[in-house]
mmCIF file of C-alpha atoms in Angstrom:
data_model
loop_
_atom_site.group_PDB
_atom_site.id
_atom_site.type_symbol
_atom_site.label_atom_id
_atom_site.label_comp_id
_atom_site.label_asym_id
_atom_site.label_seq_id
_atom_site.Cartn_x
_atom_site.Cartn_y
_atom_site.Cartn_z
ATOM 1 C CA MET A 1 -96.312 -80.063 62.568
ATOM 2 C CA THR A 2 -95.686 -83.898 63.580
ATOM 3 C CA ARG A 3 -97.656 -86.363 62.126
ATOM 4 C CA ILE A 4 -98.647 -89.395 64.361
ATOM 5 C CA PRO A 5 -97.077 -92.575 62.991
ATOM 6 C CA ASP A 6 -99.321 -94.696 60.489
ATOM 7 C CA GLY A 7 -102.160 -92.787 60.947
ATOM 8 C CA ARG A 8 -102.847 -93.899 64.537
ATOM 9 C CA LYS A 9 -105.230 -92.423 66.621
ATOM 10 C CA CYS A 10 -104.192 -90.496 70.066
ATOM 11 C CA VAL A 11 -105.941 -89.223 72.811
ATOM 12 C CA ILE A 12 -104.194 -87.131 75.647
ATOM 13 C CA VAL A 13 -105.563 -86.873 79.002
ATOM 14 C CA ALA A 14 -103.642 -83.680 81.049
ATOM 15 C CA GLY A 15 -104.346 -81.853 84.184
ATOM 16 C CA PHE A 16 -102.956 -81.027 87.431
ATOM 17 C CA PRO A 17 -101.793 -84.135 89.961
ATOM 18 C CA ARG A 18 -104.690 -85.135 92.143
ATOM 19 C CA SER A 19 -107.252 -83.789 89.663
ATOM 20 C CA GLY A 20 -108.680 -87.350 88.651
ATOM 21 C CA THR A 21 -106.653 -87.848 85.548
ATOM 22 C CA SER A 22 -105.751 -91.181 86.687
ATOM 23 C CA TRP A 23 -109.330 -92.282 86.717
ATOM 24 C CA VAL A 24 -110.198 -90.681 83.573
ATOM 25 C CA ALA A 25 -107.415 -92.329 81.749
ATOM 26 C CA LYS A 26 -108.094 -95.607 83.148
ATOM 27 C CA CYS A 27 -111.686 -95.717 82.516
ATOM 28 C CA LEU A 28 -111.071 -94.736 78.631
ATOM 29 C CA SER A 29 -108.153 -97.228 78.683
ATOM 30 C CA PHE A 30 -110.858 -100.168 77.551
ATOM 31 C CA ALA A 31 -111.643 -98.684 74.261
ATOM 32 C CA PRO A 32 -110.863 -101.315 71.763
ATOM 33 C CA GLY A 33 -107.488 -100.723 69.779
ATOM 34 C CA PHE A 34 -105.960 -98.389 72.169
ATOM 35 C CA THR A 35 -103.007 -98.799 74.470
ATOM 36 C CA TYR A 36 -102.744 -96.718 77.700
ATOM 37 C CA TYR A 37 -99.412 -95.223 78.518
ATOM 38 C CA ARG A 38 -98.965 -93.374 81.977
ATOM 39 C CA GLU A 39 -96.895 -90.285 82.372
ATOM 40 C CA PRO A 40 -94.463 -90.522 80.112
ATOM 41 C CA ASP A 41 -93.560 -87.018 80.952
ATOM 42 C CA ASN A 42 -92.850 -87.740 84.662
ATOM 43 C CA TYR A 43 -89.504 -86.854 85.310
ATOM 44 C CA GLN A 44 -89.292 -89.055 88.395
ATOM 45 C CA HIS A 45 -89.661 -92.238 86.892
ATOM 46 C CA VAL A 46 -89.005 -91.920 82.985
ATOM 47 C CA LYS A 47 -85.629 -91.559 81.380
ATOM 48 C CA GLY A 48 -85.794 -88.381 78.830
ATOM 49 C CA ALA A 49 -88.635 -86.357 80.850
ATOM 50 C CA GLU A 50 -86.644 -83.342 82.544
ATOM 51 C CA LYS A 51 -87.696 -81.432 85.803
ATOM 52 C CA ARG A 52 -87.408 -78.133 83.525
ATOM 53 C CA PHE A 53 -90.600 -79.541 81.642
ATOM 54 C CA THR A 54 -92.683 -79.076 84.515
ATOM 55 C CA TYR A 55 -93.160 -75.467 83.844
ATOM 56 C CA LEU A 56 -92.083 -74.996 79.899
ATOM 57 C CA TYR A 57 -94.209 -72.854 78.137
ATOM 58 C CA LEU A 58 -94.594 -73.761 74.369
ATOM 59 C CA THR A 59 -97.012 -72.533 71.769
ATOM 60 C CA ALA A 60 -97.354 -72.953 67.972
ATOM 61 C CA ASP A 61 -94.550 -70.475 67.610
ATOM 62 C CA HIS A 62 -92.139 -71.888 70.135
ATOM 63 C CA ASP A 63 -90.385 -75.141 70.706
ATOM 64 C CA ASP A 64 -88.084 -76.855 72.557
ATOM 65 C CA PRO A 65 -86.283 -79.465 70.907
ATOM 66 C CA ALA A 66 -85.703 -81.868 73.741
ATOM 67 C CA TYR A 67 -89.228 -81.628 74.545
ATOM 68 C CA ARG A 68 -90.198 -82.126 71.040
ATOM 69 C CA ARG A 69 -88.045 -85.375 70.934
ATOM 70 C CA HIS A 70 -89.637 -86.785 74.199
ATOM 71 C CA MET A 71 -93.038 -85.687 73.412
ATOM 72 C CA SER A 72 -92.744 -87.194 69.891
ATOM 73 C CA ARG A 73 -91.779 -90.724 71.121
ATOM 74 C CA ALA A 74 -94.658 -90.568 73.906
ATOM 75 C CA ILE A 75 -97.412 -89.731 71.140
ATOM 76 C CA ALA A 76 -95.936 -92.560 69.204
ATOM 77 C CA GLY A 77 -96.023 -95.350 71.756
ATOM 78 C CA GLU A 78 -92.638 -95.583 72.192
ATOM 79 C CA ILE A 79 -92.112 -95.236 75.713
ATOM 80 C CA ALA A 80 -93.268 -98.709 77.158
ATOM 81 C CA THR A 81 -91.646 -98.971 80.363
ATOM 82 C CA ALA A 82 -92.937 -100.922 83.941
ATOM 83 C CA PHE A 83 -93.653 -97.495 84.849
ATOM 84 C CA THR A 84 -95.770 -96.232 81.847
ATOM 85 C CA MET A 85 -97.259 -99.529 81.079
ATOM 86 C CA ARG A 86 -98.152 -100.416 84.760
ATOM 87 C CA HIS A 87 -101.914 -100.125 84.040
ATOM 88 C CA ASP A 88 -101.571 -101.534 80.270
ATOM 89 C CA PRO A 89 -99.118 -104.059 80.159
ATOM 90 C CA GLY A 90 -100.674 -106.517 77.585
ATOM 91 C CA PRO A 91 -101.524 -109.904 77.914
ATOM 92 C CA LEU A 92 -97.873 -111.519 78.431
ATOM 93 C CA LEU A 93 -96.973 -109.440 81.329
ATOM 94 C CA SER A 94 -100.485 -108.600 82.902
ATOM 95 C CA ARG A 95 -100.350 -111.351 85.109
ATOM 96 C CA LEU A 96 -96.778 -110.632 86.385
ATOM 97 C CA ARG A 97 -95.811 -108.525 89.373
ATOM 98 C CA GLY A 98 -92.280 -106.990 90.396
ATOM 99 C CA PRO A 99 -89.372 -108.652 88.828
ATOM 100 C CA GLY A 100 -91.581 -110.070 86.154
ATOM 101 C CA ARG A 101 -92.788 -106.718 84.749
ATOM 102 C CA ALA A 102 -88.903 -105.695 84.745
ATOM 103 C CA LEU A 103 -88.937 -108.127 81.726
ATOM 104 C CA GLY A 104 -90.436 -105.476 79.813
ATOM 105 C CA GLU A 105 -87.886 -102.930 80.836
ATOM 106 C CA ARG A 106 -85.269 -104.892 78.712
ATOM 107 C CA VAL A 107 -87.299 -106.422 76.257
ATOM 108 C CA PRO A 108 -90.183 -103.603 75.377
ATOM 109 C CA ALA A 109 -91.681 -106.133 72.683
ATOM 110 C CA LEU A 110 -93.145 -107.952 75.424
ATOM 111 C CA PHE A 111 -95.322 -105.541 76.290
ATOM 112 C CA LEU A 112 -97.883 -106.288 73.276
ATOM 113 C CA ARG A 113 -99.447 -103.178 72.221
ATOM 114 C CA GLU A 114 -102.484 -101.814 70.415
ATOM 115 C CA ARG A 115 -101.787 -99.319 67.334
ATOM 116 C CA ASN A 116 -103.400 -96.279 68.819
ATOM 117 C CA VAL A 117 -102.244 -94.405 71.853
ATOM 118 C CA LEU A 118 -104.061 -93.187 75.080
ATOM 119 C CA VAL A 119 -101.607 -90.976 77.141
ATOM 120 C CA LYS A 120 -101.829 -89.555 80.491
ATOM 121 C CA LEU A 121 -99.677 -86.215 81.155
ATOM 122 C CA VAL A 122 -99.239 -84.637 84.492
ATOM 123 C CA PHE A 123 -96.822 -81.702 83.639
ATOM 124 C CA ALA A 124 -98.311 -80.495 79.970
ATOM 125 C CA ASN A 125 -100.747 -77.868 81.236
ATOM 126 C CA LEU A 126 -99.071 -74.998 79.940
ATOM 127 C CA ASN A 127 -98.090 -76.953 76.478
ATOM 128 C CA LEU A 128 -101.548 -78.161 75.159
ATOM 129 C CA ALA A 129 -101.350 -75.429 72.388
ATOM 130 C CA TRP A 130 -97.838 -76.860 71.054
ATOM 131 C CA LEU A 131 -99.297 -80.386 71.549
ATOM 132 C CA SER A 132 -102.354 -79.321 69.233
ATOM 133 C CA ALA A 133 -100.098 -77.627 66.910
ATOM 134 C CA THR A 134 -97.427 -80.260 66.563
ATOM 135 C CA PHE A 135 -100.022 -83.223 66.542
ATOM 136 C CA PRO A 136 -103.415 -81.947 65.164
ATOM 137 C CA GLU A 137 -104.902 -85.457 64.956
ATOM 138 C CA ALA A 138 -104.666 -86.010 68.708
ATOM 139 C CA ARG A 139 -108.025 -85.392 70.723
ATOM 140 C CA GLN A 140 -107.181 -83.644 74.182
ATOM 141 C CA VAL A 141 -109.222 -83.985 77.260
ATOM 142 C CA PHE A 142 -108.200 -81.570 80.153
ATOM 143 C CA VAL A 143 -109.435 -82.658 83.625
ATOM 144 C CA VAL A 144 -110.462 -79.808 86.029
ATOM 145 C CA ARG A 145 -110.963 -80.296 89.409
ATOM 146 C CA HIS A 146 -112.259 -77.551 92.082
ATOM 147 C CA PRO A 147 -108.966 -76.076 93.243
ATOM 148 C CA CYS A 148 -110.217 -77.050 97.217
ATOM 149 C CA GLY A 149 -110.626 -80.716 96.445
ATOM 150 C CA GLN A 150 -107.367 -80.716 94.425
ATOM 151 C CA PHE A 151 -105.119 -78.959 97.039
ATOM 152 C CA GLU A 152 -106.219 -80.655 99.865
ATOM 153 C CA SER A 153 -104.986 -83.810 98.506
ATOM 154 C CA TRP A 154 -101.424 -81.782 97.847
ATOM 155 C CA GLN A 155 -101.351 -80.567 101.228
ATOM 156 C CA ARG A 156 -102.012 -84.291 102.769
ATOM 157 C CA LEU A 157 -98.814 -85.180 100.470
ATOM 158 C CA GLY A 158 -96.640 -82.432 101.524
ATOM 159 C CA TRP A 159 -96.564 -80.802 98.088
ATOM 160 C CA GLU A 160 -96.375 -77.120 97.564
ATOM 161 C CA PRO A 161 -97.867 -75.069 94.966
ATOM 162 C CA ARG A 162 -95.332 -72.731 93.645
ATOM 163 C CA PRO A 163 -97.411 -70.028 91.393
ATOM 164 C CA GLU A 164 -94.403 -67.769 91.475
ATOM 165 C CA ARG A 165 -92.775 -70.133 88.608
ATOM 166 C CA LEU A 166 -95.219 -69.084 86.369
ATOM 167 C CA LEU A 167 -93.828 -65.713 86.526
ATOM 168 C CA GLU A 168 -90.484 -66.678 85.281
ATOM 169 C CA ASN A 169 -91.274 -67.035 81.785
ATOM 170 C CA PRO A 170 -91.438 -63.778 80.070
ATOM 171 C CA ARG A 171 -93.534 -64.915 77.105
ATOM 172 C CA LEU A 172 -96.366 -66.406 79.538
ATOM 173 C CA LEU A 173 -96.751 -63.099 81.186
ATOM 174 C CA ALA A 174 -96.917 -61.178 77.923
ATOM 175 C CA ASP A 175 -99.549 -63.674 76.153
ATOM 176 C CA HIS A 176 -101.411 -64.515 79.135
ATOM 177 C CA LEU A 177 -100.344 -63.606 82.660
ATOM 178 C CA GLY A 178 -99.175 -60.143 82.840
ATOM 179 C CA PRO A 179 -102.322 -58.076 84.335
ATOM 180 C CA TYR A 180 -102.066 -61.009 87.162
ATOM 181 C CA ALA A 181 -98.474 -60.911 87.869
ATOM 182 C CA ASP A 182 -99.115 -58.809 91.202
ATOM 183 C CA LEU A 183 -101.859 -60.797 92.509
ATOM 184 C CA ILE A 184 -99.986 -64.176 91.739
ATOM 185 C CA ARG A 185 -96.732 -62.771 93.451
ATOM 186 C CA SER A 186 -98.565 -61.551 96.547
ATOM 187 C CA ALA A 187 -99.667 -65.270 97.201
ATOM 188 C CA LYS A 188 -98.237 -66.091 100.619
ATOM 189 C CA SER A 189 -100.073 -68.847 102.548
ATOM 190 C CA PHE A 190 -100.568 -72.502 101.076
ATOM 191 C CA TRP A 191 -104.263 -71.858 100.249
ATOM 192 C CA GLU A 192 -103.360 -68.345 98.565
ATOM 193 C CA ARG A 193 -100.751 -70.224 96.278
ATOM 194 C CA ALA A 194 -103.084 -73.072 95.403
ATOM 195 C CA GLY A 195 -105.673 -70.456 94.256
ATOM 196 C CA ALA A 196 -103.281 -68.453 92.316
ATOM 197 C CA LEU A 197 -101.481 -71.642 90.646
ATOM 198 C CA TRP A 198 -105.024 -73.175 89.681
ATOM 199 C CA ALA A 199 -106.518 -70.029 88.559
ATOM 200 C CA ALA A 200 -103.614 -68.802 86.309
ATOM 201 C CA THR A 201 -103.177 -71.945 84.831
ATOM 202 C CA LEU A 202 -106.531 -72.568 83.979
ATOM 203 C CA HIS A 203 -107.062 -69.197 82.698
ATOM 204 C CA VAL A 204 -104.470 -70.111 80.085
ATOM 205 C CA VAL A 205 -105.897 -73.306 79.333
ATOM 206 C CA HIS A 206 -109.192 -71.734 79.087
ATOM 207 C CA ARG A 207 -108.165 -68.792 76.676
ATOM 208 C CA GLN A 208 -106.345 -71.338 74.444
ATOM 209 C CA THR A 209 -109.174 -73.727 74.168
ATOM 210 C CA GLN A 210 -111.686 -70.972 73.193
ATOM 211 C CA ASN A 211 -110.072 -71.571 69.564
ATOM 212 C CA ASP A 212 -109.160 -75.285 69.620
ATOM 213 C CA SER A 213 -111.863 -77.610 69.026
ATOM 214 C CA ARG A 214 -109.620 -80.811 69.588
ATOM 215 C CA ARG A 215 -109.579 -80.127 73.168
ATOM 216 C CA LEU A 216 -112.253 -80.789 75.701
ATOM 217 C CA ILE A 217 -112.416 -79.173 79.080
ATOM 218 C CA MET A 218 -114.450 -81.724 81.586
ATOM 219 C CA ALA A 219 -114.955 -81.224 85.191
ATOM 220 C CA TYR A 220 -113.814 -83.998 87.641
ATOM 221 C CA GLU A 221 -117.024 -83.532 89.659
ATOM 222 C CA TRP A 222 -119.429 -83.811 86.594
ATOM 223 C CA LEU A 223 -118.046 -87.353 85.982
ATOM 224 C CA CYS A 224 -118.332 -88.316 90.072
ATOM 225 C CA HIS A 225 -121.865 -87.430 89.930
ATOM 226 C CA ASP A 226 -123.048 -90.138 87.475
ATOM 227 C CA PRO A 227 -119.829 -92.126 86.115
ATOM 228 C CA LEU A 228 -121.603 -94.388 83.622
ATOM 229 C CA ALA A 229 -123.634 -91.755 81.805
ATOM 230 C CA GLY A 230 -120.797 -89.758 81.896
ATOM 231 C CA TYR A 231 -118.148 -91.735 80.428
ATOM 232 C CA ARG A 232 -120.377 -92.971 77.633
ATOM 233 C CA GLU A 233 -120.853 -89.455 76.867
ATOM 234 C CA LEU A 234 -117.086 -88.746 76.873
ATOM 235 C CA TYR A 235 -116.295 -91.939 74.810
ATOM 236 C CA GLY A 236 -118.692 -90.577 72.202
ATOM 237 C CA ARG A 237 -116.997 -87.246 72.107
ATOM 238 C CA LEU A 238 -113.547 -88.504 71.488
ATOM 239 C CA GLU A 239 -114.969 -90.916 69.036
ATOM 240 C CA MET A 240 -113.808 -94.195 71.075
ATOM 241 C CA GLU A 241 -116.198 -97.223 71.345
ATOM 242 C CA TRP A 242 -117.892 -98.088 74.455
ATOM 243 C CA THR A 243 -117.622 -101.472 75.828
ATOM 244 C CA SER A 244 -119.065 -103.755 78.197
ATOM 245 C CA LYS A 245 -115.591 -103.948 79.946
ATOM 246 C CA ALA A 246 -115.431 -100.428 80.369
ATOM 247 C CA ALA A 247 -118.981 -100.366 82.077
ATOM 248 C CA GLY A 248 -117.715 -103.246 84.271
ATOM 249 C CA PHE A 249 -115.039 -101.266 85.682
ATOM 250 C CA ILE A 250 -116.662 -98.282 86.168
ATOM 251 C CA ARG A 251 -119.269 -100.245 88.335
ATOM 252 C CA GLU A 252 -116.729 -101.796 90.013
ATOM 253 C CA SER A 253 -114.378 -98.925 90.828
ATOM 254 C CA ASN A 254 -117.425 -96.979 92.320
ATOM 255 C CA ARG A 255 -117.067 -98.287 95.798
ATOM 256 C CA GLY A 256 -115.869 -97.315 99.307
ATOM 257 C CA GLY A 257 -113.174 -99.110 101.448
ATOM 258 C CA ASP A 258 -110.114 -98.228 99.621
ATOM 259 C CA GLU A 259 -108.463 -95.079 100.838
ATOM 260 C CA ARG A 260 -104.876 -95.220 99.465
ATOM 261 C CA THR A 261 -103.470 -92.456 98.067
ATOM 262 C CA TYR A 262 -103.236 -93.529 94.463
ATOM 263 C CA SER A 263 -106.383 -95.844 94.056
ATOM 264 C CA ILE A 264 -108.796 -94.947 91.742
ATOM 265 C CA SER A 265 -111.503 -97.151 93.565
ATOM 266 C CA ARG A 266 -113.662 -94.928 95.174
ATOM 267 C CA ARG A 267 -117.227 -94.189 95.619
ATOM 268 C CA THR A 268 -117.245 -91.110 93.427
ATOM 269 C CA ALA A 269 -120.340 -88.991 94.654
ATOM 270 C CA GLU A 270 -118.551 -88.527 97.874
ATOM 271 C CA GLN A 271 -115.543 -86.948 96.017
ATOM 272 C CA ILE A 272 -117.307 -84.415 94.756
ATOM 273 C CA ASP A 273 -117.373 -81.921 97.917
ATOM 274 C CA LYS A 274 -115.420 -84.549 100.461
ATOM 275 C CA TRP A 275 -113.170 -81.670 101.107
ATOM 276 C CA ILE A 276 -115.571 -79.468 102.675
ATOM 277 C CA ARG A 277 -115.285 -81.365 105.945
ATOM 278 C CA THR A 278 -111.171 -80.958 106.066
ATOM 279 C CA VAL A 279 -110.581 -77.606 104.638
ATOM 280 C CA ARG A 280 -111.396 -74.768 107.140
ATOM 281 C CA PRO A 281 -113.802 -72.048 105.916
ATOM 282 C CA GLU A 282 -110.819 -69.386 106.141
ATOM 283 C CA ASP A 283 -108.822 -71.493 103.887
ATOM 284 C CA VAL A 284 -111.512 -71.987 101.576
ATOM 285 C CA GLU A 285 -112.048 -68.245 101.261
ATOM 286 C CA ALA A 286 -108.369 -67.777 100.841
ATOM 287 C CA CYS A 287 -108.205 -69.912 97.881
ATOM 288 C CA ARG A 288 -111.500 -67.948 96.670
ATOM 289 C CA ALA A 289 -109.951 -64.586 96.972
ATOM 290 C CA PHE A 290 -107.162 -65.800 94.466
ATOM 291 C CA VAL A 291 -109.451 -67.460 91.999
ATOM 292 C CA THR A 292 -112.157 -64.873 91.588
ATOM 293 C CA PRO A 293 -110.151 -62.128 90.002
ATOM 294 C CA PHE A 294 -109.154 -64.267 87.179
ATOM 295 C CA GLN A 295 -113.126 -64.531 86.442
ATOM 296 C CA LEU A 296 -113.205 -68.151 85.114
ATOM 297 C CA PRO A 297 -116.399 -69.699 84.308
ATOM 298 C CA TYR A 298 -115.863 -72.838 86.207
ATOM 299 C CA TYR A 299 -117.700 -73.764 89.365
ATOM 300 C CA PRO A 300 -120.178 -70.784 89.881
ATOM 301 C CA ASP A 301 -120.309 -69.510 93.270
ATOM 302 C CA PHE A 302 -117.258 -71.621 94.076
ATOM 303 C CA ASN A 303 -119.626 -74.712 93.991
ATOM 304 C CA PRO A 304 -118.166 -78.036 93.308
ATOM 305 C CA ALA A 305 -121.351 -79.913 92.651
ATOM 306 C CA VAL A 306 -121.728 -78.885 89.037
ATOM 307 C CA GLY A 307 -124.195 -80.278 86.652
ATOM 308 C CA THR A 308 -122.361 -79.779 82.984
ATOM 309 C CA PHE A 309 -119.702 -81.420 81.240
ATOM 310 C CA SER A 310 -117.197 -78.312 81.744
ATOM 311 C CA GLY A 311 -118.741 -77.229 84.927
ATOM 312 C CA GLN A 312 -119.453 -73.775 83.788
ATOM 313 C CA GLU A 313 -122.971 -73.811 84.889
ATOM 314 C CA THR A 314 -124.945 -75.680 87.876
ATOM 315 C CA ALA A 315 -127.809 -77.744 87.263
ATOM 316 C CA ASP A 316 -130.298 -79.826 89.416
ATOM 317 C CA ILE A 317 -127.585 -81.666 91.496
ATOM 318 C CA ARG A 318 -126.322 -77.966 92.712
ATOM 319 C CA ARG A 319 -125.955 -78.083 96.657
ATOM 320 C CA SER A 320 -125.142 -74.867 98.609
ATOM 321 C CA VAL A 321 -121.521 -75.059 99.673
ATOM 322 C CA GLN A 322 -121.293 -74.304 103.507
ATOM 323 C CA PRO A 323 -118.014 -75.632 105.037
ATOM 324 C CA THR A 324 -117.578 -76.184 108.278
ATOM 325 C CA GLY A 325 -114.643 -76.637 110.444
#
């Protein structure tokens, strides 16, 4: 167990890339007393983060010294770079761009920071139990998005789901995935592999969360339906102070017209099932075929219009998903 320095609060936002974690973390960043650190585990941009961390599987009983060193710094708010501080650079550097922000790389103290830490992680899905055991004071939000919505974005970006990497870890197979090894191994097409990776990973997170009260599993689409009400509830669950700045940003970001890949300004209601217009029915079924055997409680009937926080049930907003080519 590692104590968070000086009794600071810490909130961890985790999930697959393209699952909505950037939007969630930014909207939480307006809580007073918190500084937001973006993706300190991103090996492409952050020194000390290693590519092998992507499929690392750690629990309370298994450790990795390099990962511990890096994540201890991240949870302590010590990884302050132009990349990690892009969305919350502090008052001194907030008006600067480009070379100006680079000053913070040489003099990290210029990133004036609040003492509490909000950190978004994109490669920690298999290490959430380790994070709970190592930093028990930290709260966790795992953002789950319908696999077709998430992997439609992966496909556009040319990213390949690689569920076979999960089979390389004997402990992961022994603890969780052994009964599904043949199924995972049989995934061939993009959408079969997408379904296998999503379901296998969420299977691990779901099983671990059943005995972990510090972690919340939250459906991205639930937030999209009514962002203001949803974020107020999320702030409350995390014991973060709701502010007018948070409300103002959420209203302002809930608009159309910005289709840039990494934009967090979108008309949120459209994001719930936007993928239905672009993912072919046969691809939806290919994905579904590899998700169904895991018997996960999320997205009943494979419907993205969930009406609950965790997406385990549908409610009045439910719509029948009838994909069309």
